[in-house]
mmCIF file of C-alpha atoms and ligand atoms in Angstrom:
data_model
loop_
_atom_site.group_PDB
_atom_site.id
_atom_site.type_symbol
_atom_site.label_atom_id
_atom_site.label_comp_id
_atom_site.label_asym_id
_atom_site.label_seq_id
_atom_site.Cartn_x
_atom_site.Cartn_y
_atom_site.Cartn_z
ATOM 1 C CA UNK A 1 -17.188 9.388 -15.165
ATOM 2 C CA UNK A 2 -14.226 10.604 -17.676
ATOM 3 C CA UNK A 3 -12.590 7.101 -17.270
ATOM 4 C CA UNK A 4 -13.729 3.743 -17.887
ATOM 5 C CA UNK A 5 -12.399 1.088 -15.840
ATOM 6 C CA UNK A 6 -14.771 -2.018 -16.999
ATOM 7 C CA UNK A 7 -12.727 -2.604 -19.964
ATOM 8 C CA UNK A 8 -9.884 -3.465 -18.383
ATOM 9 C CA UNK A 9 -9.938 -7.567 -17.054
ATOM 10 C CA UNK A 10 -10.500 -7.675 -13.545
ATOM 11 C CA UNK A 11 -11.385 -10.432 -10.713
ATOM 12 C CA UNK A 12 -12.924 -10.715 -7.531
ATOM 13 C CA UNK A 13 -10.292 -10.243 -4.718
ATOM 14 C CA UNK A 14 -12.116 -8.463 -2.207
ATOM 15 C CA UNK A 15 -15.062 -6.963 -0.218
ATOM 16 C CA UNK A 16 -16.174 -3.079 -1.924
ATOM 17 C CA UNK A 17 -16.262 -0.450 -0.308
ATOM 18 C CA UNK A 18 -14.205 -0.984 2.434
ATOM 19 C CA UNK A 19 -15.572 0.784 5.667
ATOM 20 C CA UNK A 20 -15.150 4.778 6.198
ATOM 21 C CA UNK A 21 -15.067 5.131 10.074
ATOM 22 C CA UNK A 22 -15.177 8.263 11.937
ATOM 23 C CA UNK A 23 -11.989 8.389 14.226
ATOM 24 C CA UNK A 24 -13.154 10.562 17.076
ATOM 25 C CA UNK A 25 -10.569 10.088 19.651
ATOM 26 C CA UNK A 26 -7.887 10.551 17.780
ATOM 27 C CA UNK A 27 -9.226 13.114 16.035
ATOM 28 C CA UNK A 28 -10.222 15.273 18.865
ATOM 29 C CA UNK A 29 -6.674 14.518 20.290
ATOM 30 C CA UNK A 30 -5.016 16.022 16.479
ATOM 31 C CA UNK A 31 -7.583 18.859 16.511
ATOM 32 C CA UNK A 32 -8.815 17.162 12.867
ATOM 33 C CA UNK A 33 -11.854 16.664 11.562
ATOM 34 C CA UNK A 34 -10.555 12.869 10.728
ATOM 35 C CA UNK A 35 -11.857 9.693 8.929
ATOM 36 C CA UNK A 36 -10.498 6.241 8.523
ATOM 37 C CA UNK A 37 -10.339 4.654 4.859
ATOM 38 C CA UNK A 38 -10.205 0.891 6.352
ATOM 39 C CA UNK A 39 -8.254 -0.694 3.075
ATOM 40 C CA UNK A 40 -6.551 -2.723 5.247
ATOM 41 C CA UNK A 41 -9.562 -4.643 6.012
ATOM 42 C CA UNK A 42 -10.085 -7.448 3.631
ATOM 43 C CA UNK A 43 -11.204 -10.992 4.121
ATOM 44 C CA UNK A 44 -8.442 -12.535 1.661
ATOM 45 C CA UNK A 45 -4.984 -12.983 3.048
ATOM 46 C CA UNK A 46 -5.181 -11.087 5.757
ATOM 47 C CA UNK A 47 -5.932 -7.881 3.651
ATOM 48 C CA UNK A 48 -4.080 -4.876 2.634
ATOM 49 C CA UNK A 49 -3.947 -2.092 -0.512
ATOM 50 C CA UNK A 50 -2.139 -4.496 -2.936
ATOM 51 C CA UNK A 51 -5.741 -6.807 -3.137
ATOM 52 C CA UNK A 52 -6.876 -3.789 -5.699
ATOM 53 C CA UNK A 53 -4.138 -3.516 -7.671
ATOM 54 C CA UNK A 54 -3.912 -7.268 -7.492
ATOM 55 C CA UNK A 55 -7.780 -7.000 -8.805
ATOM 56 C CA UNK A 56 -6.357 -5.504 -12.236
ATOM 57 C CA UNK A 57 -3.158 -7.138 -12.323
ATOM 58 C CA UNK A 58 -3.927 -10.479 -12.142
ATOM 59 C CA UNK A 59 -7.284 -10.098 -14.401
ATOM 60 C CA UNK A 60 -4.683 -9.302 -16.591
ATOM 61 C CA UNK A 61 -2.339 -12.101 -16.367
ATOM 62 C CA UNK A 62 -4.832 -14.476 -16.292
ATOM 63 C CA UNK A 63 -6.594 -12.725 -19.571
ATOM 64 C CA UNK A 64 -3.105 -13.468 -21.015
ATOM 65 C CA UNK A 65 -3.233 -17.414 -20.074
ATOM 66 C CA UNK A 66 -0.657 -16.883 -17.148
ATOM 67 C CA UNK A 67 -0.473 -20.045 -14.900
ATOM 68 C CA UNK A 68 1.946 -18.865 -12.865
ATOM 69 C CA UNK A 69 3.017 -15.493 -11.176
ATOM 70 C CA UNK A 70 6.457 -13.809 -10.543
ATOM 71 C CA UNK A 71 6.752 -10.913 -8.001
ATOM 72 C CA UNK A 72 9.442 -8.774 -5.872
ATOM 73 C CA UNK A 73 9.634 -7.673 -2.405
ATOM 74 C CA UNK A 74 11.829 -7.230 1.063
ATOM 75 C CA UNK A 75 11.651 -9.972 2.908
ATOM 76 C CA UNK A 76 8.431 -8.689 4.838
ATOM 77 C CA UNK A 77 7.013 -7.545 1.782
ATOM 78 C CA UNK A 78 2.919 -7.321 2.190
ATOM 79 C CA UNK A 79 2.280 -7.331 -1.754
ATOM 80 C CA UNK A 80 4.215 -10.638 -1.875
ATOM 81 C CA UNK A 81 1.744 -12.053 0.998
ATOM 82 C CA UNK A 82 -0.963 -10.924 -1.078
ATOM 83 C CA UNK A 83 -0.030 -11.967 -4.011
ATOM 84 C CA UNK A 84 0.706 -15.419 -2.566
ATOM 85 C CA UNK A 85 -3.231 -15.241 -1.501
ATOM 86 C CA UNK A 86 -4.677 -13.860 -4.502
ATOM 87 C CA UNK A 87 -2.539 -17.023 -6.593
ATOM 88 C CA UNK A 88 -3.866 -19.761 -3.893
ATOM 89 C CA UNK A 89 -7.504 -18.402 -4.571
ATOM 90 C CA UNK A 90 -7.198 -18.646 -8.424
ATOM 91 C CA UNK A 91 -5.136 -21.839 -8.214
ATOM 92 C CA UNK A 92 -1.898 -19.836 -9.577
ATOM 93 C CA UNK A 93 1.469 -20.870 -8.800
ATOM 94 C CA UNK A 94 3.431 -17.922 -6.843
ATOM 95 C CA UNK A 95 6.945 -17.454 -6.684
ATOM 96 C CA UNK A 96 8.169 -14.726 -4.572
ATOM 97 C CA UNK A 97 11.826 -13.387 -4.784
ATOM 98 C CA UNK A 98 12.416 -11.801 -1.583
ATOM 99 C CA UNK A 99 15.804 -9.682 -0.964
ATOM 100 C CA UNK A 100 16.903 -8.258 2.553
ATOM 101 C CA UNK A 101 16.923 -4.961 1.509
ATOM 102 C CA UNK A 102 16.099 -4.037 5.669
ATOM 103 C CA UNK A 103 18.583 -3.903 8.197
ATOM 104 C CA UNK A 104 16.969 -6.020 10.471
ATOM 105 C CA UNK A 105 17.920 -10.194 11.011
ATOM 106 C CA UNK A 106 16.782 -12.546 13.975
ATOM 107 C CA UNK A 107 13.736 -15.029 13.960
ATOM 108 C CA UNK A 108 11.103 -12.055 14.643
ATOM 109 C CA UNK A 109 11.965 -10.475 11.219
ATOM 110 C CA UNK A 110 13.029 -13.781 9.290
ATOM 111 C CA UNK A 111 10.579 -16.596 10.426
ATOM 112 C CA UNK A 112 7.268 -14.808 11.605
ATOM 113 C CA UNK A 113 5.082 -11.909 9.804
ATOM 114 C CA UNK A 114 4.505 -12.471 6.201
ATOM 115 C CA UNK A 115 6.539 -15.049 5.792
ATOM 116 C CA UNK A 116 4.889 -17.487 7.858
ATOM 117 C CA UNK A 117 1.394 -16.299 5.614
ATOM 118 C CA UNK A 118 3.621 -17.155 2.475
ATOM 119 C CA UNK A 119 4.339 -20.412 3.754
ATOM 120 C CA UNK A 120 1.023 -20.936 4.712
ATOM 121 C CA UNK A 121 -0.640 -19.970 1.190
ATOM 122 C CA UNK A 122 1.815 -21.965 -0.445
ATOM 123 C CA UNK A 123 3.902 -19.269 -2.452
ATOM 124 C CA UNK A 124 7.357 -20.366 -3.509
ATOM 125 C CA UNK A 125 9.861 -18.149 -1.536
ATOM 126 C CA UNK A 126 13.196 -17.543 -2.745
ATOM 127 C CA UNK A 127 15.287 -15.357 -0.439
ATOM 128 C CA UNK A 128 18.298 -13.569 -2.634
ATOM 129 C CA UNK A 129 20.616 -11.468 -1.176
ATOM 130 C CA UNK A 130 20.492 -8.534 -3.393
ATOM 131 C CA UNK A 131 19.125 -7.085 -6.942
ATOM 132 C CA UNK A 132 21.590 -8.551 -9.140
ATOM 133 C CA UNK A 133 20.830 -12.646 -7.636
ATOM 134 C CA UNK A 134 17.178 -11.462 -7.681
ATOM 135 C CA UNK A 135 17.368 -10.446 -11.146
ATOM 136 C CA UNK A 136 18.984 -14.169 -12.040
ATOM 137 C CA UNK A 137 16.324 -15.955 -9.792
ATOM 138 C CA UNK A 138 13.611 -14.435 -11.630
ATOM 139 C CA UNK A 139 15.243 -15.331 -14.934
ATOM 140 C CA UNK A 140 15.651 -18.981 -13.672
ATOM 141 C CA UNK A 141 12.427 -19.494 -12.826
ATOM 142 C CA UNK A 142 11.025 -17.931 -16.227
ATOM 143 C CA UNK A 143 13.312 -20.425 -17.979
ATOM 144 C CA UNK A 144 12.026 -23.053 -15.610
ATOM 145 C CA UNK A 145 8.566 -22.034 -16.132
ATOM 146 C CA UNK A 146 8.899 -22.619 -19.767
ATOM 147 C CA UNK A 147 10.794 -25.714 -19.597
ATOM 148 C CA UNK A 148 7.615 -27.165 -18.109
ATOM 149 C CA UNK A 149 4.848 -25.256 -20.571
ATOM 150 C CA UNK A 150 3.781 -22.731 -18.209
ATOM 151 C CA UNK A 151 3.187 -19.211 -18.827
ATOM 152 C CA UNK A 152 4.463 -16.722 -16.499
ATOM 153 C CA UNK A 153 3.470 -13.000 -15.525
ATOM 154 C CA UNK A 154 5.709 -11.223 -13.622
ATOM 155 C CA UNK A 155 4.554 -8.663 -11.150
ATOM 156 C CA UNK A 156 6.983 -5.388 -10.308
ATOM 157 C CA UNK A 157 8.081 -4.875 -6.937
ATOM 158 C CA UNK A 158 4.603 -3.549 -4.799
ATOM 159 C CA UNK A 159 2.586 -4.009 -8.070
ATOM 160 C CA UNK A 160 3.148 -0.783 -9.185
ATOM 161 C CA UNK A 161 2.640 -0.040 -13.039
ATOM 162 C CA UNK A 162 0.069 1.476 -15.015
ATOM 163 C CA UNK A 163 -2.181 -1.691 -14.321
ATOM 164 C CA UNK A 164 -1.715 -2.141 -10.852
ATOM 165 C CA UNK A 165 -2.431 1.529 -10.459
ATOM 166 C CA UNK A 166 -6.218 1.041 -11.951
ATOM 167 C CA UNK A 167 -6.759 -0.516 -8.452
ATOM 168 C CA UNK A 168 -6.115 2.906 -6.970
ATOM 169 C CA UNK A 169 -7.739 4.735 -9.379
ATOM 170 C CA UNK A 170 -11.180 2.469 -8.601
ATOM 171 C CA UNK A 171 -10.496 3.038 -4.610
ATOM 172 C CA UNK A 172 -10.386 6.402 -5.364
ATOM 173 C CA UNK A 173 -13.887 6.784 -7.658
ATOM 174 C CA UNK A 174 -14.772 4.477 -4.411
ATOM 175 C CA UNK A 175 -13.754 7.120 -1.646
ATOM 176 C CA UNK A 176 -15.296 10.193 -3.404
ATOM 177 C CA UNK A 177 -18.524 8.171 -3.594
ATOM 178 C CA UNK A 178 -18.647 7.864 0.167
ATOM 179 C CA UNK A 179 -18.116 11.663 0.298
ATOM 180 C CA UNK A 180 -20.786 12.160 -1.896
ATOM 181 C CA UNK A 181 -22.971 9.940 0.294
ATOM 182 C CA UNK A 182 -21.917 11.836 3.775
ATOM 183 C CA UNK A 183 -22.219 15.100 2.105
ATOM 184 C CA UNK A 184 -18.481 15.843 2.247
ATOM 185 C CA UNK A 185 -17.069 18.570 0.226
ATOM 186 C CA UNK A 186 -13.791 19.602 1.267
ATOM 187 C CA UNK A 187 -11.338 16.844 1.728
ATOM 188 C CA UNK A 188 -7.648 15.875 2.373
ATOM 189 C CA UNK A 189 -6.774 11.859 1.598
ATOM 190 C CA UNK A 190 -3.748 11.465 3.530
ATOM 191 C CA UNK A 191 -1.349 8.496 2.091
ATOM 192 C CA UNK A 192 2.144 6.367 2.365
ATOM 193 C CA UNK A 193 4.022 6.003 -1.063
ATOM 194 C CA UNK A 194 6.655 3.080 -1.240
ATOM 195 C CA UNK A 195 6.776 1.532 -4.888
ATOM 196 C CA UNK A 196 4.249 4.595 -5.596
ATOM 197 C CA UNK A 197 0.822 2.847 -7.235
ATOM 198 C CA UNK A 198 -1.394 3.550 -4.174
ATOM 199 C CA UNK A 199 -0.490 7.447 -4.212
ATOM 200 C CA UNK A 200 -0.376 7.685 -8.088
ATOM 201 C CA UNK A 201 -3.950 6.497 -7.929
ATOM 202 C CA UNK A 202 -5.174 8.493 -5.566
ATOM 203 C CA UNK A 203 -3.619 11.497 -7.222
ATOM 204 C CA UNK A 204 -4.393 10.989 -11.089
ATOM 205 C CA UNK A 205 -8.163 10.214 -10.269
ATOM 206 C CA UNK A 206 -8.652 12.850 -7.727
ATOM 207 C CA UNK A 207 -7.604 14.881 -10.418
ATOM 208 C CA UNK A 208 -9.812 13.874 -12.902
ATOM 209 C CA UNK A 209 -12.602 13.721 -11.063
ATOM 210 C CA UNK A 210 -12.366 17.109 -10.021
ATOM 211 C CA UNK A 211 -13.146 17.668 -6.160
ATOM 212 C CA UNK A 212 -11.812 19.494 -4.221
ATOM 213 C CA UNK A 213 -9.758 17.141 -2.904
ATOM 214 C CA UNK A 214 -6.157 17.443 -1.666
ATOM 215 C CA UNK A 215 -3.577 14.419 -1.041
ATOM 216 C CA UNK A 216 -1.128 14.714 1.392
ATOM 217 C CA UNK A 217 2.107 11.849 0.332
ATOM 218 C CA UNK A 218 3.797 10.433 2.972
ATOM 219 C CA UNK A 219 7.624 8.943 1.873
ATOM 220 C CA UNK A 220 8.165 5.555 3.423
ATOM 221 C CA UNK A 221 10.554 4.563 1.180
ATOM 222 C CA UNK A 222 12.755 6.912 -1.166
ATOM 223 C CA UNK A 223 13.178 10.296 -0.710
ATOM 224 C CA UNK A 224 10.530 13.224 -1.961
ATOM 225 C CA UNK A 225 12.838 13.877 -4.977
ATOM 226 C CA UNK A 226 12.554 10.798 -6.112
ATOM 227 C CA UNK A 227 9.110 9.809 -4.823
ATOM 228 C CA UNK A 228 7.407 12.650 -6.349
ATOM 229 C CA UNK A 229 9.154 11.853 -9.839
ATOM 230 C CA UNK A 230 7.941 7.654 -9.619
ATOM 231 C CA UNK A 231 4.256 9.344 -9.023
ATOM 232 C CA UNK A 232 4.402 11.620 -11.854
ATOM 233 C CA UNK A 233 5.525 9.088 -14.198
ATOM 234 C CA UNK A 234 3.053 6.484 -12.871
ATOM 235 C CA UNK A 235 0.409 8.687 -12.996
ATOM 236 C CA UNK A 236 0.819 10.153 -16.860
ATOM 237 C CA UNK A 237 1.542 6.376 -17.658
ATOM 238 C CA UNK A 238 -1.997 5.355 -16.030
ATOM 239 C CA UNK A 239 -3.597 7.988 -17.568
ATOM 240 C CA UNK A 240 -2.479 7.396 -21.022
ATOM 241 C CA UNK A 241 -3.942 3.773 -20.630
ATOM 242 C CA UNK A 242 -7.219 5.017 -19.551
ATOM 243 C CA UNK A 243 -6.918 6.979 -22.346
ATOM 244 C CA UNK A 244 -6.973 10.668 -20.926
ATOM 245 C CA UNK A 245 -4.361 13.157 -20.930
ATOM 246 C CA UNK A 246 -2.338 13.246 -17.830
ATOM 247 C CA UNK A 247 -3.568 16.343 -15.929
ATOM 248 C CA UNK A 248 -1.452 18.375 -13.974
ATOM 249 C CA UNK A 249 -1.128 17.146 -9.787
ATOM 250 C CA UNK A 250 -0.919 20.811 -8.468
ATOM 251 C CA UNK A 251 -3.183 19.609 -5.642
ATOM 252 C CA UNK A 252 -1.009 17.013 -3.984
ATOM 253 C CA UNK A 253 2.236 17.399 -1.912
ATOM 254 C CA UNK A 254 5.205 15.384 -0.920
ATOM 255 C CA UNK A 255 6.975 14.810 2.273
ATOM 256 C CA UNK A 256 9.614 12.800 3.868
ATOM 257 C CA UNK A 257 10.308 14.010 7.307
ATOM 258 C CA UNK A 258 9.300 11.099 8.795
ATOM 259 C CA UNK A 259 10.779 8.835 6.433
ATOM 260 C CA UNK A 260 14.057 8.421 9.229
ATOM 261 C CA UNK A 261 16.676 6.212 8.184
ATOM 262 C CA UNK A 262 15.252 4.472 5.020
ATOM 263 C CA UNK A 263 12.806 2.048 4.341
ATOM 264 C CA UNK A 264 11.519 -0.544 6.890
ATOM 265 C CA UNK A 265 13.309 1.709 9.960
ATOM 266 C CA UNK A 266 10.995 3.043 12.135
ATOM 267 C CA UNK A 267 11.487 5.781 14.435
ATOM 268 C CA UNK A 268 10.460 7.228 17.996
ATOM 269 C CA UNK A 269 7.697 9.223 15.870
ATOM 270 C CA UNK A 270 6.481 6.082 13.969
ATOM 271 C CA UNK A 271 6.060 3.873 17.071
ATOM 272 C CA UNK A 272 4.375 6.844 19.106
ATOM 273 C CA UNK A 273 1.673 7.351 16.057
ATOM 274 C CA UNK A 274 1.100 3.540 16.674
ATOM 275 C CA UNK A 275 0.773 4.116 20.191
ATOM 276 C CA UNK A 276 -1.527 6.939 19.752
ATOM 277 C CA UNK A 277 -3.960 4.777 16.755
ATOM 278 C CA UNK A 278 -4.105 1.894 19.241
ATOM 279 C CA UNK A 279 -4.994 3.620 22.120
ATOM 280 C CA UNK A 280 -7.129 6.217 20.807
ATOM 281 C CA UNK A 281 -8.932 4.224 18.166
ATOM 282 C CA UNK A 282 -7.744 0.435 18.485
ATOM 283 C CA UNK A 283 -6.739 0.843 15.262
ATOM 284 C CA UNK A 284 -3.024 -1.163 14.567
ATOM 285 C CA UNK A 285 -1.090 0.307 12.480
ATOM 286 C CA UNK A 286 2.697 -1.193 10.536
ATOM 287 C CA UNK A 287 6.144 0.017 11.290
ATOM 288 C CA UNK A 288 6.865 0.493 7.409
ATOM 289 C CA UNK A 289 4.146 2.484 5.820
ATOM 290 C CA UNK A 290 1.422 3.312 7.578
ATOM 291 C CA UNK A 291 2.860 4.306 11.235
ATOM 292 C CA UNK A 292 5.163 6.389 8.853
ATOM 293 C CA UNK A 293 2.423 7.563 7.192
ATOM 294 C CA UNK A 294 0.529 8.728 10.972
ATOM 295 C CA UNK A 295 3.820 10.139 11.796
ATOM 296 C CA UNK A 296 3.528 12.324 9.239
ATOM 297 C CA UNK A 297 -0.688 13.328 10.121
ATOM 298 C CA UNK A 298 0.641 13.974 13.794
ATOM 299 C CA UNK A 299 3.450 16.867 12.620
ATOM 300 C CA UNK A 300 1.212 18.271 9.960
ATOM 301 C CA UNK A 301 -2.066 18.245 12.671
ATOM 302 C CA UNK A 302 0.813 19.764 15.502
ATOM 303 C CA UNK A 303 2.204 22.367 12.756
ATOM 304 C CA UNK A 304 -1.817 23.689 12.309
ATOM 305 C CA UNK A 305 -1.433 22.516 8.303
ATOM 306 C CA UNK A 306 -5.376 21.035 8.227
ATOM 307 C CA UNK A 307 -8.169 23.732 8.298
ATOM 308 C CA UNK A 308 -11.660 23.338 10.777
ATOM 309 C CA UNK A 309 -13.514 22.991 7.362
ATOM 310 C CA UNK A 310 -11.780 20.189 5.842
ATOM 311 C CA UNK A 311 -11.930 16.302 6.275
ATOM 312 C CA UNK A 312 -8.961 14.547 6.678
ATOM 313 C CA UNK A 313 -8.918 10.777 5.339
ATOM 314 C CA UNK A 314 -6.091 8.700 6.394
ATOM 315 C CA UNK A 315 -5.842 6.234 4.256
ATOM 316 C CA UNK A 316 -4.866 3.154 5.871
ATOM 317 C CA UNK A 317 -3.470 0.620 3.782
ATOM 318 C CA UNK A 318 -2.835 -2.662 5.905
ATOM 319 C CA UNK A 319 0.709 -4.054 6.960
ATOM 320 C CA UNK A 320 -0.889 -5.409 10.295
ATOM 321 C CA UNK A 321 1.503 -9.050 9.353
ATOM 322 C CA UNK A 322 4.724 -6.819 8.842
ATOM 323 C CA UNK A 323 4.368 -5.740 12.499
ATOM 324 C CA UNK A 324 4.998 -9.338 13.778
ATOM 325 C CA UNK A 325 8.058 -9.217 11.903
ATOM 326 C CA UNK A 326 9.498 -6.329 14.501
ATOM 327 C CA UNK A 327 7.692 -8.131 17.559
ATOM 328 C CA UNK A 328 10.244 -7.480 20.607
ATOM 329 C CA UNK A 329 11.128 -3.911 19.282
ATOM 330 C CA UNK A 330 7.561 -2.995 18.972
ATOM 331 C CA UNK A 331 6.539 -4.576 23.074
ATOM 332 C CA UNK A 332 9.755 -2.796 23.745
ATOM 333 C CA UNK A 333 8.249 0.749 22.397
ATOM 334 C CA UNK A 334 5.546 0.503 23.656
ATOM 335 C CA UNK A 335 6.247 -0.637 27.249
ATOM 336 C CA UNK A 336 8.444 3.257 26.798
ATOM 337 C CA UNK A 337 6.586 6.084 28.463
ATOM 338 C CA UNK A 338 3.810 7.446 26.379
ATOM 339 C CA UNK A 339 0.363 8.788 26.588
HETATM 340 C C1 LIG B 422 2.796 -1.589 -0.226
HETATM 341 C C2 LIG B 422 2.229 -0.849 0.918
HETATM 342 C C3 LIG B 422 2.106 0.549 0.901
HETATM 343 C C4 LIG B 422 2.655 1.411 -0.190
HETATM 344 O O1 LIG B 422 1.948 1.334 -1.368
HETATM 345 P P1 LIG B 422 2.724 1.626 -2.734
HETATM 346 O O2 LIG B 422 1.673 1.505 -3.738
HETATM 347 O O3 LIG B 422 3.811 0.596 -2.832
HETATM 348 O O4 LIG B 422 3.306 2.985 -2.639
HETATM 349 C C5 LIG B 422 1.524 1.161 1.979
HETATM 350 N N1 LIG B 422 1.094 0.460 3.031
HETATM 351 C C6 LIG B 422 1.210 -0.871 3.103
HETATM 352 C C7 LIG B 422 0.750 -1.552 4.326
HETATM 353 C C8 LIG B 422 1.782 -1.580 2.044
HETATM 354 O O5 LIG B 422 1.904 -2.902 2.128
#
């Protein structure tokens, strides 16, 4: 392989590989030749795609003595729930600084979800109400930190640097692996990008390895400007610390039409697609990523983008907590006429 990930500190976080499943149903109802990449099937903390950057990310901070572990997210954030995990596991302390960046309130969104798993693996949650009192929380709580002799490592929002993205670059060595083993050749790996990592995995090691492999990006969070920018940069960054040169990502596009309103909003398209999983497949999907992410499969699958030849690979990331969060909406959309 042209990169080497065993030099980089690592632990144990989850089960490898996670399961490819053939999707029939829902694939004869998209007219796609579809697979499932189960990633958000993981015995720690409920799962999710943040255990593998988590993997490299926390090998890290421990490598550097960390005893305790700072990270971001909206109040439903996923990567703070497993985060919160990963730190009960190694015996870390975890302090997550949570800001309602989502226009949604009530005990659904603010008491059940991720938050109750928080609570449960016994992360420290500190709810601010924007960047600028998260910003002073986190400095608090480094100045606390060393007030008492701890060491701190603090996690970006999602887990997404250079580091966190060597999870995504291993999931993706992982994936074309399976291929190998079905005898797949020509592929699509559809995915969400929020804070970016997963995608900018995906995309810098499908590029190095080669295959001909296409990634479809999903925007659940920022627009395609913007989200194609964060992947470039991520990617080159990751790249550099592997110690390759960055290659050029001619082989992966970026769309937002189904991001809707902004981030943690779904829409009539996002709670069909999670209609459509479930009662196809029994797969769940989340309101924030990856029912964006289907929403996204369905119009390019409707539009006749995918050709007869190719597999398509949703990627499915996790989120399954996040959907308590919107409980009553979601029984309310799906109660709606549908298929
Ligand atoms: C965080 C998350 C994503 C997005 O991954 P990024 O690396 O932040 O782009 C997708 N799906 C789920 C369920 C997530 O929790």
């Amino acid at each position: 392989m042209i990169f080497d990930l065993d030099r980089f500190p690592r632990v144990a976080l989850g089960h490898w590989p996670t399961p490819l499943d053939d999707a029939p149903r829902l694939g004869a109802e998209l007219g796609v030749n579809l697979l499932l990449k189960r990633d958000d099937v993981n015995a720690l903390g409920a799962g999710g795609n943040k255990l593998r950057k988590l993997e490299f990310l926390l090998g890290a901070a421990l490598a550097e003595g960390a005893d305790t572990v700072i990270t971001f997210g909206a109040l439903q954030t996923n990567h703070g729930r497993q985060t919160a995990a990963a730190c009960a596991k190694l015996g870390l302390r975890c302090e997550l600084v949570l800001t309602a960046k989502v226009p949604r309130s009530g005990d659904a969104y603010e008491r059940s979800g991720n938050i109750v798993l928080d609570h449960i693996f016994g992360a420290r949650v500190h709810i601010c109400s924007g960047g600028e009192e998260s910003g002073r929380t986190h400095d608090k709580l480094v100045a606390e930190a060393a007030a008492e002799g701890r060491t701190v490592a603090t996690i970006p929002v999602g887990g997404s640097d250079p580091v966190g993205v060597l999870g995504y670059v291993a999931a993706t060595a992982e994936l074309v692996g399976q291929f190998a083993e079905r005898g797949i050749g020509k592929a699509r790996i559809v995915v969400p990008q929020g804070s970016g990592g997963t995608a900018a995995g995906v995309a810098l090691a499908t590029a190095l390895l080669g295959r001909p492999v296409a990634v479809d990006v999903a925007c659940v969070g920022h627009p395609a400007d913007e989200s194609l920018a964060t992947l470039t940069s991520l990617a080159g960054d990751t790249a550099r610390l592997l110690g390759v040169a960055p290659p050029t990502l001619d082989h992966i596009r970026i769309d937002d039409s189904t991001l809707g309103p902004g981030y943690g909003v779904p829409t009539t398209e996002v709670w069909d697609a999670l209609r459509l999983f479930g009662r196809t497949e029994g797969v769940v999907l989340d309101p924030v990523y990856t029912g964006k992410a289907a929403a996204a499969l369905v119009g390019w699958a409707a539009r006749g983008d995918f050709d007869a030849a190719e597999h398509v690979v949703f990627l499915h990331t996790g989120g399954l907590p996040g959907l308590y969060g919107y409980g009553p909406e979601a029984v309310e959309a799906m109660g709606a006429a549908g298929p």
